[in-house]
PDB file of C-alpha atoms and ligand atoms in Angstrom:
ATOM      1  CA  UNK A   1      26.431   0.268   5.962  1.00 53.00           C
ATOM      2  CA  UNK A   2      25.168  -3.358   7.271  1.00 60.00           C
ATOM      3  CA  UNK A   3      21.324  -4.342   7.251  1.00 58.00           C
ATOM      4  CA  UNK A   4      20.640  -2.999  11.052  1.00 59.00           C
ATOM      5  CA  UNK A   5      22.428   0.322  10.391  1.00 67.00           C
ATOM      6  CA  UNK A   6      20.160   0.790   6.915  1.00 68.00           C
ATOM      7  CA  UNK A   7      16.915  -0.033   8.568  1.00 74.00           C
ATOM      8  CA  UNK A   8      17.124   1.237  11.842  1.00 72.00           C
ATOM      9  CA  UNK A   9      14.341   3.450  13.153  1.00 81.00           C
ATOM     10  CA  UNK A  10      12.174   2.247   9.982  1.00 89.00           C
ATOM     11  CA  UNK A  11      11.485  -1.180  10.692  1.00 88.00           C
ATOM     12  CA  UNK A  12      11.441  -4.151  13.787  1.00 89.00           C
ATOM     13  CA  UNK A  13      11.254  -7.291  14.519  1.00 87.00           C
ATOM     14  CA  UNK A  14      12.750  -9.743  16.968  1.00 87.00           C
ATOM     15  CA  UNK A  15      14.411 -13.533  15.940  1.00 85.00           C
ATOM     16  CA  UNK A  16      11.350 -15.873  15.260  1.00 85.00           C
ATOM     17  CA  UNK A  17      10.280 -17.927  18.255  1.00 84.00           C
ATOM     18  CA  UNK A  18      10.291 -20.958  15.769  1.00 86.00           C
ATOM     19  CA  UNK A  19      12.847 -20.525  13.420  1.00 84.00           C
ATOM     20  CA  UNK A  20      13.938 -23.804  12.986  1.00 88.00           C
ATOM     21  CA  UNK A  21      10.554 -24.599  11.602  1.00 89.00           C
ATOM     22  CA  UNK A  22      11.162 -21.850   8.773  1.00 86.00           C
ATOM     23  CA  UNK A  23       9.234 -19.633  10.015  1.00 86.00           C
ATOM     24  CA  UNK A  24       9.566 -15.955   9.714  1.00 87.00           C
ATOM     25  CA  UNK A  25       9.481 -13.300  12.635  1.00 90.00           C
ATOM     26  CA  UNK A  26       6.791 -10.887  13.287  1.00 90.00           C
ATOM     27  CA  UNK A  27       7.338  -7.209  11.664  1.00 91.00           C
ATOM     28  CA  UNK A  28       6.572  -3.879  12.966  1.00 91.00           C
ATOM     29  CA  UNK A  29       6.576  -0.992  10.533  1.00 90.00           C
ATOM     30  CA  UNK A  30       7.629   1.943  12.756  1.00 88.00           C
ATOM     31  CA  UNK A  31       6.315   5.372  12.606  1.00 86.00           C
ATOM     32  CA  UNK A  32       8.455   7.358  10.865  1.00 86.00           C
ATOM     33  CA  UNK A  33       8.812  10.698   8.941  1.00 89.00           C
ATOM     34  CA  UNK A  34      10.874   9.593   5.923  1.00 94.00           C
ATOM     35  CA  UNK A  35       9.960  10.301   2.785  1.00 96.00           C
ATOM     36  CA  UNK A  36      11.737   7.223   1.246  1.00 96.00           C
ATOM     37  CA  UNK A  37       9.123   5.550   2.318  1.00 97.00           C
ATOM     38  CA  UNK A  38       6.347   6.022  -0.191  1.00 97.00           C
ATOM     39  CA  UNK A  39       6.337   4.528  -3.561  1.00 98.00           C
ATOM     40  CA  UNK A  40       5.262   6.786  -6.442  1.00 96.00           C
ATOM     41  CA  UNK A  41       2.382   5.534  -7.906  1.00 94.00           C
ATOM     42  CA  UNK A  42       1.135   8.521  -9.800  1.00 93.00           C
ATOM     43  CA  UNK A  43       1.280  12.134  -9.728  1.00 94.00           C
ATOM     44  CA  UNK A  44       0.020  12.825  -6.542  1.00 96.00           C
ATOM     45  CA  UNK A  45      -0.444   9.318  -5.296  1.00 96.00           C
ATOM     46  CA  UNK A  46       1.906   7.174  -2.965  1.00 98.00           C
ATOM     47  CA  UNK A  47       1.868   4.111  -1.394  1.00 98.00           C
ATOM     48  CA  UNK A  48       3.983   2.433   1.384  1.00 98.00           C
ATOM     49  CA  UNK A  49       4.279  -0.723   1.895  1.00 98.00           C
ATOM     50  CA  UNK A  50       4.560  -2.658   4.628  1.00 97.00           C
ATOM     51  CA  UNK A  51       3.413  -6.525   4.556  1.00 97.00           C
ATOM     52  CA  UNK A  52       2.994  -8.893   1.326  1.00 98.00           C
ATOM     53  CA  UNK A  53       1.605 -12.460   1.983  1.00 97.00           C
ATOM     54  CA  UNK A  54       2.976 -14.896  -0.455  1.00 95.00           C
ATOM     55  CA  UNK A  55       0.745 -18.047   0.674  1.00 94.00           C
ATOM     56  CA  UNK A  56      -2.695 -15.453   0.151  1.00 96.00           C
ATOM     57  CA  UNK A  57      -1.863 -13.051  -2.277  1.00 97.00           C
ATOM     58  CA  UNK A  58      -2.988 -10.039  -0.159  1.00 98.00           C
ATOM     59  CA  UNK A  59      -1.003  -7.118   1.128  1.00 98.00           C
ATOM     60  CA  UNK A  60      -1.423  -4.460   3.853  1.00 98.00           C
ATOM     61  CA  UNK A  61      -0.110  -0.401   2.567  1.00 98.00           C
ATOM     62  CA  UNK A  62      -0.764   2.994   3.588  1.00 98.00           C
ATOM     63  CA  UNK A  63      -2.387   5.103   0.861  1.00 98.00           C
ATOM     64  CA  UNK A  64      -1.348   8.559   0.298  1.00 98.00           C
ATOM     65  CA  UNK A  65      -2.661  11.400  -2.230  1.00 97.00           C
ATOM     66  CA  UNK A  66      -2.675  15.005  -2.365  1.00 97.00           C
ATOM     67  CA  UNK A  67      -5.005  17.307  -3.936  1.00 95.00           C
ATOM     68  CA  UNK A  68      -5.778  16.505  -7.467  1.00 92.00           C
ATOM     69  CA  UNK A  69      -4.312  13.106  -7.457  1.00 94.00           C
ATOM     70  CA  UNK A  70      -5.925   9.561  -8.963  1.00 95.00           C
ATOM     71  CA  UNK A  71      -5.753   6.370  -8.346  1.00 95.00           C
ATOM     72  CA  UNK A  72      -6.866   5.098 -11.665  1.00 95.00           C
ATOM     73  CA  UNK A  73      -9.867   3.033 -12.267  1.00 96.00           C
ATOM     74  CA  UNK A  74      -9.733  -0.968 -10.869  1.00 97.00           C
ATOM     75  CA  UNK A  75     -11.676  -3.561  -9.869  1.00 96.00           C
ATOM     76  CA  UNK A  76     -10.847  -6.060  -6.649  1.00 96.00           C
ATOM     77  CA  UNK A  77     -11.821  -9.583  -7.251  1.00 95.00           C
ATOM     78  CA  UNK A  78     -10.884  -9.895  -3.591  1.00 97.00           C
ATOM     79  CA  UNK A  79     -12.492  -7.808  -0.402  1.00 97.00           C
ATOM     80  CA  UNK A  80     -10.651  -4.732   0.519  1.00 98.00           C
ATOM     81  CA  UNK A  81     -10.453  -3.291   4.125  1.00 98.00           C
ATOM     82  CA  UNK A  82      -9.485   0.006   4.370  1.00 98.00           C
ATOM     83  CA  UNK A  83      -9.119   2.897   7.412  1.00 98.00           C
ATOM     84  CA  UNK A  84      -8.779   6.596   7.213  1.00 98.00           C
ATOM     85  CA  UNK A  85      -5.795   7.660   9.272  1.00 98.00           C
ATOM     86  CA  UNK A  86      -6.265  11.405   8.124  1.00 97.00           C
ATOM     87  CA  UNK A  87      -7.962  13.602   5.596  1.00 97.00           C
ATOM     88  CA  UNK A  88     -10.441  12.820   3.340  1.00 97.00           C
ATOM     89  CA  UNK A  89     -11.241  10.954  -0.222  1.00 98.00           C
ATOM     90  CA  UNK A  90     -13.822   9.899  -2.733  1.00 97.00           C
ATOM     91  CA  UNK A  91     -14.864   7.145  -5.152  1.00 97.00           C
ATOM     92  CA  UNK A  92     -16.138   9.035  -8.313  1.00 96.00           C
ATOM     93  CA  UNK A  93     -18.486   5.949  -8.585  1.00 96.00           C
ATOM     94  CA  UNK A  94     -19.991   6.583  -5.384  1.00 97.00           C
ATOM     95  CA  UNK A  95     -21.687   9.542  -3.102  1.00 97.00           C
ATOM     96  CA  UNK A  96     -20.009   9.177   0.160  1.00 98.00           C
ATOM     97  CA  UNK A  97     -16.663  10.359   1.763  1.00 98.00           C
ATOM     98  CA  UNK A  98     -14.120   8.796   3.554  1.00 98.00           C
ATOM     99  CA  UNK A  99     -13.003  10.925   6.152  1.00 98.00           C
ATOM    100  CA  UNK A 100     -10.541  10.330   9.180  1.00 98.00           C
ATOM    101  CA  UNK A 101     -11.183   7.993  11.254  1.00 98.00           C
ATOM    102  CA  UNK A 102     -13.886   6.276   8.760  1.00 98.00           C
ATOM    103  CA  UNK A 103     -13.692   2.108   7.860  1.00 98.00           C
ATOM    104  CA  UNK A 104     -14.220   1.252   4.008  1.00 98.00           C
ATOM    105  CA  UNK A 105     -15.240  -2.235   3.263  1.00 98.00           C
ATOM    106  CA  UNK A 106     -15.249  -2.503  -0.530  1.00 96.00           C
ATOM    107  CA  UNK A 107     -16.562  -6.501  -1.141  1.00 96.00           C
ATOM    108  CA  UNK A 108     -15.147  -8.375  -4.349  1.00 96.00           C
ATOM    109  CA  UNK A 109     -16.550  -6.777  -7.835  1.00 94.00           C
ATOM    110  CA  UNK A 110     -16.327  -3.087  -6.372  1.00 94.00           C
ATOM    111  CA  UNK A 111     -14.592  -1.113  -9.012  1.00 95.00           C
ATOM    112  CA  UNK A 112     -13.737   2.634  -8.309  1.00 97.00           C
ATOM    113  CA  UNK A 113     -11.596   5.705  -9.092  1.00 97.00           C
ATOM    114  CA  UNK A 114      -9.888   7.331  -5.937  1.00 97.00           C
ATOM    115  CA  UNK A 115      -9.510  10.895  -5.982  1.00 96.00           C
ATOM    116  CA  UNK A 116      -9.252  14.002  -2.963  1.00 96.00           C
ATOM    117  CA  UNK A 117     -10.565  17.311  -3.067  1.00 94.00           C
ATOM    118  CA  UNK A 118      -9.100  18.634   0.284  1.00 90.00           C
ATOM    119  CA  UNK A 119      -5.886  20.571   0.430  1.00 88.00           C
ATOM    120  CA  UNK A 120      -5.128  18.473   3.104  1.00 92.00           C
ATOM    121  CA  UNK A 121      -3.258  14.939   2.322  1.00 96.00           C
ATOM    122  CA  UNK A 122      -4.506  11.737   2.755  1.00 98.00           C
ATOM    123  CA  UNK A 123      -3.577   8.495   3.938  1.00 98.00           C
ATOM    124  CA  UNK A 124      -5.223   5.949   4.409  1.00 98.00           C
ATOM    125  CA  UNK A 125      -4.266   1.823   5.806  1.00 98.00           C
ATOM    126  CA  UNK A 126      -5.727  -0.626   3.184  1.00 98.00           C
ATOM    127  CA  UNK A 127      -5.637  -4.328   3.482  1.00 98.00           C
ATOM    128  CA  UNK A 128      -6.178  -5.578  -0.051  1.00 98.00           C
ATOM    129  CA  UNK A 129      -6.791  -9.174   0.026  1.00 97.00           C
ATOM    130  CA  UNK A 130      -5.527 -10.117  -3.333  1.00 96.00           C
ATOM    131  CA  UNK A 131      -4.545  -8.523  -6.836  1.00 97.00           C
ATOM    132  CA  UNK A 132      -6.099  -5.165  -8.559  1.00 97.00           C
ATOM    133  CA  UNK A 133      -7.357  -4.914 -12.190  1.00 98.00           C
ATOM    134  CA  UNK A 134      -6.986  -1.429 -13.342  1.00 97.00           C
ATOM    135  CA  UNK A 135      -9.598  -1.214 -16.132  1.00 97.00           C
ATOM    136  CA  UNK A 136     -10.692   1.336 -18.863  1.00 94.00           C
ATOM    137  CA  UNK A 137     -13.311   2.744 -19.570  1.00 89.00           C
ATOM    138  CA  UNK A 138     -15.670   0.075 -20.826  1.00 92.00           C
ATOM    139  CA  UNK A 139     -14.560  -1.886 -17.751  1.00 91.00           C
ATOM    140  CA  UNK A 140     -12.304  -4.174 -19.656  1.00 95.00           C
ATOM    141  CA  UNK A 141      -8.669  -5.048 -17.553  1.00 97.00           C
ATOM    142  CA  UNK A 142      -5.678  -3.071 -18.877  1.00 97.00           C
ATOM    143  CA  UNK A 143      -3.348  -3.871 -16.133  1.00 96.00           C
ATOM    144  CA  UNK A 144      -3.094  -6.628 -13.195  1.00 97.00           C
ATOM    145  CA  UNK A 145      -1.515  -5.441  -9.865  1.00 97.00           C
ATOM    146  CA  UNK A 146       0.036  -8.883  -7.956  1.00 98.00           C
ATOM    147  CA  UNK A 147       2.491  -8.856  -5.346  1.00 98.00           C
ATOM    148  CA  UNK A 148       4.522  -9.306  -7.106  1.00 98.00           C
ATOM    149  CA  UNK A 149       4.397  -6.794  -9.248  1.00 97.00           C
ATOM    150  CA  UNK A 150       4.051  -4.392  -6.189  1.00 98.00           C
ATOM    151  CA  UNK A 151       7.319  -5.628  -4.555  1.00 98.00           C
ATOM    152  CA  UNK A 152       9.604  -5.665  -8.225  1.00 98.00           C
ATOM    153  CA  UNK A 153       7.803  -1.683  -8.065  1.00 98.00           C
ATOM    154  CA  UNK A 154       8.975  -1.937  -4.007  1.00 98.00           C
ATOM    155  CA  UNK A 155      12.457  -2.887  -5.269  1.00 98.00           C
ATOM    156  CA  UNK A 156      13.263  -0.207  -7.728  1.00 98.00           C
ATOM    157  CA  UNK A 157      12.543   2.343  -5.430  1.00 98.00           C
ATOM    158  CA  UNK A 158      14.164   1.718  -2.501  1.00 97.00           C
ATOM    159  CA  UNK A 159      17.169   0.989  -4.698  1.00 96.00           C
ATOM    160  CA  UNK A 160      16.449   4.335  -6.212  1.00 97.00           C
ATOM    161  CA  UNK A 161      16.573   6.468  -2.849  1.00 96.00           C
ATOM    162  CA  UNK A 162      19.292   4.468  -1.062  1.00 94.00           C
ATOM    163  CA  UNK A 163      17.335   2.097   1.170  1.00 94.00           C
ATOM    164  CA  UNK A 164      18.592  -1.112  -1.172  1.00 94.00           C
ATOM    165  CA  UNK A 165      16.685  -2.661  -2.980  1.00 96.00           C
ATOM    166  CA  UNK A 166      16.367  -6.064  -0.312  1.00 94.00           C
ATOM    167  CA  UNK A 167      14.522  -3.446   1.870  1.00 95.00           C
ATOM    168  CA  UNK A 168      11.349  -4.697   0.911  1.00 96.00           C
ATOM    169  CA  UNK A 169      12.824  -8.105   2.047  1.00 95.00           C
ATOM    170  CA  UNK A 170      11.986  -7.586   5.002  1.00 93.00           C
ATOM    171  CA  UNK A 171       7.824  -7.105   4.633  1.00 95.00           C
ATOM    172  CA  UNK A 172       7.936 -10.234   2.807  1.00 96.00           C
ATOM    173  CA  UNK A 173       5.935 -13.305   4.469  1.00 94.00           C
TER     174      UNK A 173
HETATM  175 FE1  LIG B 201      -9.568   0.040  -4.644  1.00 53.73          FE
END
């Protein structure tokens, strides 16, 4: 199986306009209902990938948990943009709900716990400008989140279900 037969239908891009210059082409996650896709973060809780900026730090993902699942507590030293693309979701830290179609902007110093309460799944696109410090409970940092950390977790997976392991190669800028 070469590269184009592996990725097909998953992932697109055409030859950079400027290659000689080192630069890398544009990249266009396509829709698609494949569950290799998502990344297990936790029981309940997914991610998928699908940029990671080496020059900034920051990454772009689509967040996905079902009924029941959490995304631990963290802190963002970094702003955070995120949109609801369907269902619904709380911060235990704060009164409101996301719900589809909302924008979250969380600024740098917000620290949260994610958790849903629908049956229905939800995802959501985040934009995370930068790492995440998971924390405990007296707020100190018990893990840091980087890129690369999230692309060595990218790796493993797609290994894991077939994809390769140099599919997250591609998302890679
Ligand atoms: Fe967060």
């Amino acid at each position: 199986m070469d590269m184009n037969d592996r990725y097909r239908d998953l992932v697109a891009w055409d030859p950079p306009a400027f290659g000689q210059l080192g630069m890398r082409p544009e990249l266009l996650g396509l829709p698609a209902d494949d569950e290799r896709l998502w990344v297990v973060i936790d029981e309940n809780v997914w991610f998928r990938p699908l940029f990671f900026d080496m020059t900034t730090g920051s990454h772009c993902e689509i967040l996905r948990v079902r009924r029941g699942g959490v995304l631990g507590r963290h802190r963002h030293p970094s702003p955070v943009h995120g949109y609801v693309i369907k269902g619904s979701w709380r911060y235990l830290e704060h009164s409101w709900v996301a719900r589809e179609g909302a924008y979250v902007f969380e600024p740098p110093g917000e620290e949260h716990t994610l958790t849903v309460d629908d049956a229905e799944e939800m995802q959501t696109f985040f934009f995370v400008d930068g790492p995440v410090l998971y924390v405990d409970d007296d707020d100190r940092v018990i893990h840091v989140e980087d890129n690369l950390g999230l692309i060595r977790q990218c790796r493993e997976h797609f290994d894991s279900v077939g994809l390769g392991a140099d599919f997250v190669d591609q998302m890679i800028r």
